Short mmCIF file of C-alpha atoms and ligand atoms in Angstrom, two decimals:
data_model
loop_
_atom_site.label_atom_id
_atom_site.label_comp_id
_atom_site.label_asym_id
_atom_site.label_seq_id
_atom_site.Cartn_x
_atom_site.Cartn_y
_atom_site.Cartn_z
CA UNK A 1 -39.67 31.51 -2.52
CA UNK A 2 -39.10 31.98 -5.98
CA UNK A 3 -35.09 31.88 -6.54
CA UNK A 4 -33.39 34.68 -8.23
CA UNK A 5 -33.58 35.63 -12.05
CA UNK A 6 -35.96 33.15 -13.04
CA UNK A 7 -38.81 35.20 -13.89
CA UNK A 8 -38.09 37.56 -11.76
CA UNK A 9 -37.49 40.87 -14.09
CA UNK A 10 -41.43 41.94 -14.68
CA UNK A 11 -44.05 42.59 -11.92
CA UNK A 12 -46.45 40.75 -13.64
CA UNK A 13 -44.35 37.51 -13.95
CA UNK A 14 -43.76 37.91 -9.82
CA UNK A 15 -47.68 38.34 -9.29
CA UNK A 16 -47.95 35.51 -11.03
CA UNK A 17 -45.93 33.57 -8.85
CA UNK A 18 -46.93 35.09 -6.04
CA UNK A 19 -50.60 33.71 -6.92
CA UNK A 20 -49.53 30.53 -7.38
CA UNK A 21 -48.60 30.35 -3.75
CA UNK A 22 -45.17 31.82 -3.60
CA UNK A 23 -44.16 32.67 -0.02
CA UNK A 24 -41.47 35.57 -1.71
CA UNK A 25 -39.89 36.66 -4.64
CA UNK A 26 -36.90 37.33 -4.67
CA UNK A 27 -36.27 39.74 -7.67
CA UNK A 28 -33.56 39.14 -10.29
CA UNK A 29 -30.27 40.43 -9.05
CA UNK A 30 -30.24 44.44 -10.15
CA UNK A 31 -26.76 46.48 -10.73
CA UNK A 32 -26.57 50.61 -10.54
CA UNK A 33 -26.81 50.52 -14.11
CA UNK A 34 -29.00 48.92 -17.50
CA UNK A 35 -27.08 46.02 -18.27
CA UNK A 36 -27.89 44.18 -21.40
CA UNK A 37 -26.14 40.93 -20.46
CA UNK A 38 -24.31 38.53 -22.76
CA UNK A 39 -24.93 38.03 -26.14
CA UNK A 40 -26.83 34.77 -27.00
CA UNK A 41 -26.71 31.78 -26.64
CA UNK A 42 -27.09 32.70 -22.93
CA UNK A 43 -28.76 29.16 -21.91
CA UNK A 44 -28.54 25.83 -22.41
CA UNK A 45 -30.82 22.70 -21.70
CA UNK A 46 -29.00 19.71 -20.91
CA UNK A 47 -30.01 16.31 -19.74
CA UNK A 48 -28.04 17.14 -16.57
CA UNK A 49 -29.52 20.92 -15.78
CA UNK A 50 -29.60 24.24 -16.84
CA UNK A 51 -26.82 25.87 -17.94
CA UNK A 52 -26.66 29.74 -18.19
CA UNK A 53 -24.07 33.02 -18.41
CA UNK A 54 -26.85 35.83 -19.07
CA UNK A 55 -24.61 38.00 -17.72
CA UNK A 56 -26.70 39.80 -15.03
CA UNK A 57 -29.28 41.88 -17.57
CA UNK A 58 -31.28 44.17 -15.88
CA UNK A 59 -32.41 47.54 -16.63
CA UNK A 60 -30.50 49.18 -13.71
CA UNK A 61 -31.64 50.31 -9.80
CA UNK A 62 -33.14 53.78 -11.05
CA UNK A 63 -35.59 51.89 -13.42
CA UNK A 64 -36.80 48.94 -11.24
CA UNK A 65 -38.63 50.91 -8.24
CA UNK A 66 -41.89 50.84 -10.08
CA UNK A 67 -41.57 47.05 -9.99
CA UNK A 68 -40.92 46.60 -6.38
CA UNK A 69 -43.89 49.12 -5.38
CA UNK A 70 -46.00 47.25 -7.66
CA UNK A 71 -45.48 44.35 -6.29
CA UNK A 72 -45.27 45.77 -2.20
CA UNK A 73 -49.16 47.65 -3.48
CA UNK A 74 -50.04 43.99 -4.44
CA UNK A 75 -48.89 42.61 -0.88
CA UNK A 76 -46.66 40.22 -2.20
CA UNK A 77 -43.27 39.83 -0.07
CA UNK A 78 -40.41 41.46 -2.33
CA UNK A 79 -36.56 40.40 -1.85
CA UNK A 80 -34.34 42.52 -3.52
CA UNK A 81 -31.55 40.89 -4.95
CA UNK A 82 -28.56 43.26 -6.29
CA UNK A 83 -25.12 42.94 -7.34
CA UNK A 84 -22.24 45.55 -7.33
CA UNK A 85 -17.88 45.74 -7.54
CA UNK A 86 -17.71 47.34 -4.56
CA UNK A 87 -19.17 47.22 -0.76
CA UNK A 88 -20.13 50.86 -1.51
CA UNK A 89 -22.40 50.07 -4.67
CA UNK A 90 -23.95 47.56 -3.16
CA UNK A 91 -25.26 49.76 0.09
CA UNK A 92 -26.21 52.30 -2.46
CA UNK A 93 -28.75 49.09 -4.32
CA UNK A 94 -29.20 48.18 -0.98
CA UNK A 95 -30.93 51.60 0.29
CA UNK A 96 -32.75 51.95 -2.94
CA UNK A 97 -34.38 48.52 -2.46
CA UNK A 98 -35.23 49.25 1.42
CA UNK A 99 -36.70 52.47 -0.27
CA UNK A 100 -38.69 50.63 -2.87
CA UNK A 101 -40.20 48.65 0.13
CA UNK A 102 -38.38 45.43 -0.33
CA UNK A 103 -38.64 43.30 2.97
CA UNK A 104 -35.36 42.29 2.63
CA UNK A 105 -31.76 42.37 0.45
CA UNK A 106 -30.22 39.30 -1.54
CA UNK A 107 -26.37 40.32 -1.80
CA UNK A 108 -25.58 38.30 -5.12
CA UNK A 109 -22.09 37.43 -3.80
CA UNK A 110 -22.04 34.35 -5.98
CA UNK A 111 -22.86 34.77 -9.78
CA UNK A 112 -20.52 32.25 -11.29
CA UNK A 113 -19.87 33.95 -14.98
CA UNK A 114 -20.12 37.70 -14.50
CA UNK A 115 -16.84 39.77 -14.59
CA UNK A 116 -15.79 41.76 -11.50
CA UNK A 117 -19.25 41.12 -9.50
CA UNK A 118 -20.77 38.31 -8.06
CA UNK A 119 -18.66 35.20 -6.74
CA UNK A 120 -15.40 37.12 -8.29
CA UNK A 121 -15.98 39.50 -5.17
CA UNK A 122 -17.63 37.04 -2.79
CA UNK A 123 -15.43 34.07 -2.93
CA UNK A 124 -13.57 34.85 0.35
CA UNK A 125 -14.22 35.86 3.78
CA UNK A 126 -12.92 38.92 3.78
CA UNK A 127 -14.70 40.05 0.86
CA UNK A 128 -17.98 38.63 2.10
CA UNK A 129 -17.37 40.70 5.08
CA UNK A 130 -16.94 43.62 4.03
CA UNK A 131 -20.03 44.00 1.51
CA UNK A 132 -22.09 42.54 4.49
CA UNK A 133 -20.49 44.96 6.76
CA UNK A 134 -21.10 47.70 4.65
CA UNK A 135 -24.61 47.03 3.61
CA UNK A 136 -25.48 46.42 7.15
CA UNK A 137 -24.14 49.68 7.94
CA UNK A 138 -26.74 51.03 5.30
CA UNK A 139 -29.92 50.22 5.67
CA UNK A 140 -32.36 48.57 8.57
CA UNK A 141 -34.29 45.90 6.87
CA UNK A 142 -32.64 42.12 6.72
CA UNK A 143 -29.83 41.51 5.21
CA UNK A 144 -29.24 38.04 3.05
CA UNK A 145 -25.52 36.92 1.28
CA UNK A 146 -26.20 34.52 -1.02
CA UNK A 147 -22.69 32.24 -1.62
CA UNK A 148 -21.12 30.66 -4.03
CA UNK A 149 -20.51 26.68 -3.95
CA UNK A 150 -17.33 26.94 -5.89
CA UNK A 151 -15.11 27.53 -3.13
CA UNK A 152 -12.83 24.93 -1.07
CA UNK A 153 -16.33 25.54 1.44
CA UNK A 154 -19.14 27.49 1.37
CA UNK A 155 -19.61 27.00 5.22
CA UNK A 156 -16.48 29.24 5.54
CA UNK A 157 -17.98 32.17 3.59
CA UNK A 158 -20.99 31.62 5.65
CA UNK A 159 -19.50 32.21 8.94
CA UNK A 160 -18.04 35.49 7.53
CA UNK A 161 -21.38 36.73 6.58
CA UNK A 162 -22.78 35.92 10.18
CA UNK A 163 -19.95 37.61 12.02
CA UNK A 164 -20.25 40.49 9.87
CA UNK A 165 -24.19 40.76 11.37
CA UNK A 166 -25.92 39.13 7.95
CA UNK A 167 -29.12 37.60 8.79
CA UNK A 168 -29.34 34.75 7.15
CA UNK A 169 -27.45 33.18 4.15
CA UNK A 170 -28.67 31.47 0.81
CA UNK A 171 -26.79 29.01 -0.47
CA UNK A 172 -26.07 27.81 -3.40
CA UNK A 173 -25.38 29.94 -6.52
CA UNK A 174 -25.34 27.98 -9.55
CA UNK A 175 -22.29 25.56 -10.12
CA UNK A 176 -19.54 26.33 -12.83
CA UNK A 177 -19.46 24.78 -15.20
CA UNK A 178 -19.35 24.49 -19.19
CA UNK A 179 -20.78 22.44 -22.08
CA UNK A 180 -18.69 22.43 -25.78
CA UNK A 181 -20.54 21.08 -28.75
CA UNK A 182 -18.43 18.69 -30.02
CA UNK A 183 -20.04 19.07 -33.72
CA UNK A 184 -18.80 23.11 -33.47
CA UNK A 185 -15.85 22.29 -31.86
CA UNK A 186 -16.49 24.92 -29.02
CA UNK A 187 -17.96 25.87 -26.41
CA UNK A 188 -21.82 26.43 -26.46
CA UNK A 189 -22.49 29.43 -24.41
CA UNK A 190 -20.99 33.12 -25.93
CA UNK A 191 -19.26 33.61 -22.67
CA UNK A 192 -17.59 30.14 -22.56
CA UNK A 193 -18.16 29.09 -18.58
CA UNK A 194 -21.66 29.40 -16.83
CA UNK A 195 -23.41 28.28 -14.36
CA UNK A 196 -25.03 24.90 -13.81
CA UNK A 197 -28.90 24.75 -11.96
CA UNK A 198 -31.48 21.69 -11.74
CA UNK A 199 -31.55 18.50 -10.16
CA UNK A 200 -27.78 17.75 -10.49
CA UNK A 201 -26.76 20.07 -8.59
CA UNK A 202 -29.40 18.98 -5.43
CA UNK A 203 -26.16 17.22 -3.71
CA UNK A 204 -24.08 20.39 -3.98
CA UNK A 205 -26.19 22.62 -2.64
CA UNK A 206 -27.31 19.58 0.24
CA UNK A 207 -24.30 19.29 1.17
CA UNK A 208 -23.42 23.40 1.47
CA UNK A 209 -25.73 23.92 4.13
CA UNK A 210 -25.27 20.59 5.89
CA UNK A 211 -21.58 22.22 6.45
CA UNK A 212 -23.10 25.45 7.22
CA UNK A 213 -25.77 24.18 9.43
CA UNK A 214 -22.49 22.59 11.23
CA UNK A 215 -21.25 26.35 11.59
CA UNK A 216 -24.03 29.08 12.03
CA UNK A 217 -26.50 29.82 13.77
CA UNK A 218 -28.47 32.25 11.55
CA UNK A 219 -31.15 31.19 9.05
CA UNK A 220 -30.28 29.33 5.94
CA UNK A 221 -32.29 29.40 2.63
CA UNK A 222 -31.88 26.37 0.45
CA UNK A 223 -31.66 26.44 -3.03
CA UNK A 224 -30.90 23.74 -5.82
CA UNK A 225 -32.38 21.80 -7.50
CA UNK A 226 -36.04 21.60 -5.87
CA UNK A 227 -38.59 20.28 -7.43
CA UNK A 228 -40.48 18.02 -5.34
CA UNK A 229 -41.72 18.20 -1.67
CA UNK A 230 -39.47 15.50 -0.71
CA UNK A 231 -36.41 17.87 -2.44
CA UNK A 232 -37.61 20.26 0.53
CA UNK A 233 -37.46 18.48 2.75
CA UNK A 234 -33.91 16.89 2.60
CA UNK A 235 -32.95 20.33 2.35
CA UNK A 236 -34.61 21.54 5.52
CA UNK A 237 -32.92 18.01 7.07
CA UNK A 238 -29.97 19.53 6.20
CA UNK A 239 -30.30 22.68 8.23
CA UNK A 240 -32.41 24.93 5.59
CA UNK A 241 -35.31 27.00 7.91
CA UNK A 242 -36.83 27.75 3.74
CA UNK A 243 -36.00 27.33 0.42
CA UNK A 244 -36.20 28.68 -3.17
CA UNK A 245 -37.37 27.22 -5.96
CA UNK A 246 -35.47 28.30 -9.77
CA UNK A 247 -35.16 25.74 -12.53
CA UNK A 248 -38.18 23.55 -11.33
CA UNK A 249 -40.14 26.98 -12.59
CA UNK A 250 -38.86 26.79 -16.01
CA UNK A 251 -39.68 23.16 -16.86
CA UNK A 252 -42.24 22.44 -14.61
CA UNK A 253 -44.50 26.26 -14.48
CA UNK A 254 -45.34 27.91 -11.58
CA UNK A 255 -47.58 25.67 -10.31
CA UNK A 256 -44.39 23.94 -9.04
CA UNK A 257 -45.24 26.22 -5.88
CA UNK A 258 -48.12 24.35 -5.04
CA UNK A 259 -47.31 20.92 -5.62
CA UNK A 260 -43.93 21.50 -3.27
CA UNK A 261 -45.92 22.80 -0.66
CA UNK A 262 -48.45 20.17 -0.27
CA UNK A 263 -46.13 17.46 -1.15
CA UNK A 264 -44.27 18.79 1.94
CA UNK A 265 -47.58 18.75 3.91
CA UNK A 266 -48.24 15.07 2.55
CA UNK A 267 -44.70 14.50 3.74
CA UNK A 268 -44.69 15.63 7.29
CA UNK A 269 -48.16 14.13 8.01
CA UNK A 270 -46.94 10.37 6.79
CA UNK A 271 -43.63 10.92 8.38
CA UNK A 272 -45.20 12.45 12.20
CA UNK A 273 -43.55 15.58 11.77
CA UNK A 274 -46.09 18.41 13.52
CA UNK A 275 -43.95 21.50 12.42
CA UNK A 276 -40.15 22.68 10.23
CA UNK A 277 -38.68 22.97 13.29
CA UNK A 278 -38.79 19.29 14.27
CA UNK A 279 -37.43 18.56 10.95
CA UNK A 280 -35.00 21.39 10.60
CA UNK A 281 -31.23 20.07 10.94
CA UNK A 282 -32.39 16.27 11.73
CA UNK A 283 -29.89 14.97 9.33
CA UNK A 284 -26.98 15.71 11.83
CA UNK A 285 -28.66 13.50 14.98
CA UNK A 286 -27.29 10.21 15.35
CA UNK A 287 -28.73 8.13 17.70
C1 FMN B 301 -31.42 31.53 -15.99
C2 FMN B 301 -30.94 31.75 -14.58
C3 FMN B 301 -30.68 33.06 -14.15
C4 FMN B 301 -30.23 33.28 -12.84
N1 FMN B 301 -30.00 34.56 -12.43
C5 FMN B 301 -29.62 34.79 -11.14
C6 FMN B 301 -29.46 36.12 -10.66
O1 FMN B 301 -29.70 37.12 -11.38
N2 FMN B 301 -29.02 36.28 -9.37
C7 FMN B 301 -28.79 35.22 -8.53
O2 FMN B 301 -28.42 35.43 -7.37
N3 FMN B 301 -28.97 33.95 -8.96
C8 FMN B 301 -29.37 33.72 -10.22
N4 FMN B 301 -29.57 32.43 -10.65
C9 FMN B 301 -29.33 31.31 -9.71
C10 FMN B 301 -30.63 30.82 -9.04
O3 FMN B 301 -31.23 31.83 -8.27
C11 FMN B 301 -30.36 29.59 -8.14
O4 FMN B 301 -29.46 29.95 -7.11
C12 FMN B 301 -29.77 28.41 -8.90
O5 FMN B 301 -30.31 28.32 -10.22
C13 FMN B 301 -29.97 27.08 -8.19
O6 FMN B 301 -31.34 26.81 -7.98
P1 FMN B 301 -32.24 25.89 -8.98
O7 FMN B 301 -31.49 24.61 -9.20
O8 FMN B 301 -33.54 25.73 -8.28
O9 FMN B 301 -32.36 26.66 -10.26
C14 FMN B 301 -30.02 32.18 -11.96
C15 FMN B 301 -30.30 30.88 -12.41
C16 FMN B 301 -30.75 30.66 -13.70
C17 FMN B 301 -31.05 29.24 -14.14
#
């Protein structure tokens, strides 16, 4: 799938990914309102990763239907991701996405660098439970949290979700983090702290759902720092049943989709593997 706000504002950007062989989209996360995000600079290219604070723009729930339907006309598989300050705004995005025809809703639980929203309401238990209560209550299609890694452990946030009736969680979010430019004698990004993405941060999120492998028993979607078939798979090792794909779609373009996927194929072939489910979770057999 392709991960959350990378490219995920315009239908034809989706389609696009979608064509390139794209199980899902999931869309970038959408608030009740237009939000024009942080002033620039709102990324950063490092050596290590990405770094970003965008602050969550998007044009707001009451403009984005047309892109949903689009993309539903078009057959492509549409998760809606959304973001809210309250459990009660997000089962209002929630029933406007189900509306919309989205197969599913992202709960962005987890944005690292917005103010009020994202991990600054998901970073406990109880607060995880009580959007995914309330969005449950709301609406009948699937419902997904996706957590934030910077938490003493993800895996606890994770086992809130499930008991709360989520159906599967996504882990990570991006990781904290900040870069200062030493020549400017501040930090780079306008809003100071963002969030890191790319291959350093493939450990984090490995070891997030190894621990929540260890603790659920719904579905877990991977995300980190793929960008090669082999990424995948230590990822579905780990306990992920599929996986999203973000900064590998910046640098590398959307054919990234493809190359995972048969990589993966390649994989599994060499390696004896008939099917994800013999793989899934293999990391935590010892013989
Ligand atoms: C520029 C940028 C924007 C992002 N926007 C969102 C967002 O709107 N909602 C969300 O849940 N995650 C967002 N993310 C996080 C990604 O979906 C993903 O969880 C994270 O980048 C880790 O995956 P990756 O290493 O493959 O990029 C964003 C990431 C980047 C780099």
């Amino acid at each position: 799938m392709l991960a959350s706000g990378i490219l995920g504002e315009t239908a034809a950007s989706m389609l696009r990914v979608h064509q390139a062989g794209a199980g899902a989209v999931v869309t970038k996360s959408i608030g009740l309102e237009t939000n024009e995000g942080y002033l620039n600079p709102t990324v950063f290219s490092m050596k290590e990763g990405l770094l970003n604070a965008m602050g969550l723009p998007n044009p707001g729930i009451m403009d984005y239907g047309e892109v949903v339907e689009r993309l539903v006309s078009e057959k492509v598989t549409v998760i809606g991701s959304i973001y809210g300050s309250s459990p009660s705004e997000f089962a209002k995005l929630a029933r406007a996405m189900e509306e919309y025809g989205a197969e599913a809703v992202e709960l962005n639980l987890s944005c690292p660098h917005a103010h009020g929203v994202g991990s600054e309401i998901g970073s406990t238990p109880e607060a995880v439970s009580s959007v995914v209560s309330a969005v449950k209550g709301a609406i009948d299609i699937p419902v997904w949290a996706k957590l934030t890694p910077n938490v003493a452990s993800t895996a606890e946030l994770a086992v809130a979700a499930e008991d709360s009736g989520a159906d599967a969680v996504v882990c990570i979010n991006t990781v904290k983090a900040m870069a200062i430019s030493a020549d400017l004698r501040m930090p780079v990004l306008s809003n100071g702290v963002g969030g890191l993405s790319g291959r350093a941060i493939k450990p984090v999120g490995l070891r997030c759902v190894y621990e929540t492998f260890e603790r659920c028993s719904i579905p877990i979607v991977g995300v980190g720092g793929i960008y090669t078939g082999t990424d995948a798979a230590e990822y579905i090792m780990a306990g992920a049943t599929a996986f999203q794909i973000g900064t590998a779609v910046s640098e590398l373009g959307v054919n990234v989709f493809g190359s995972v996927v048969s990589e993966l194929r390649e994989f599994m072939k060499r390696e004896g593997f008939a099917d994800l489910k013999e793989m899934r979770g293999i990391a935590h057999r010892r013989t």
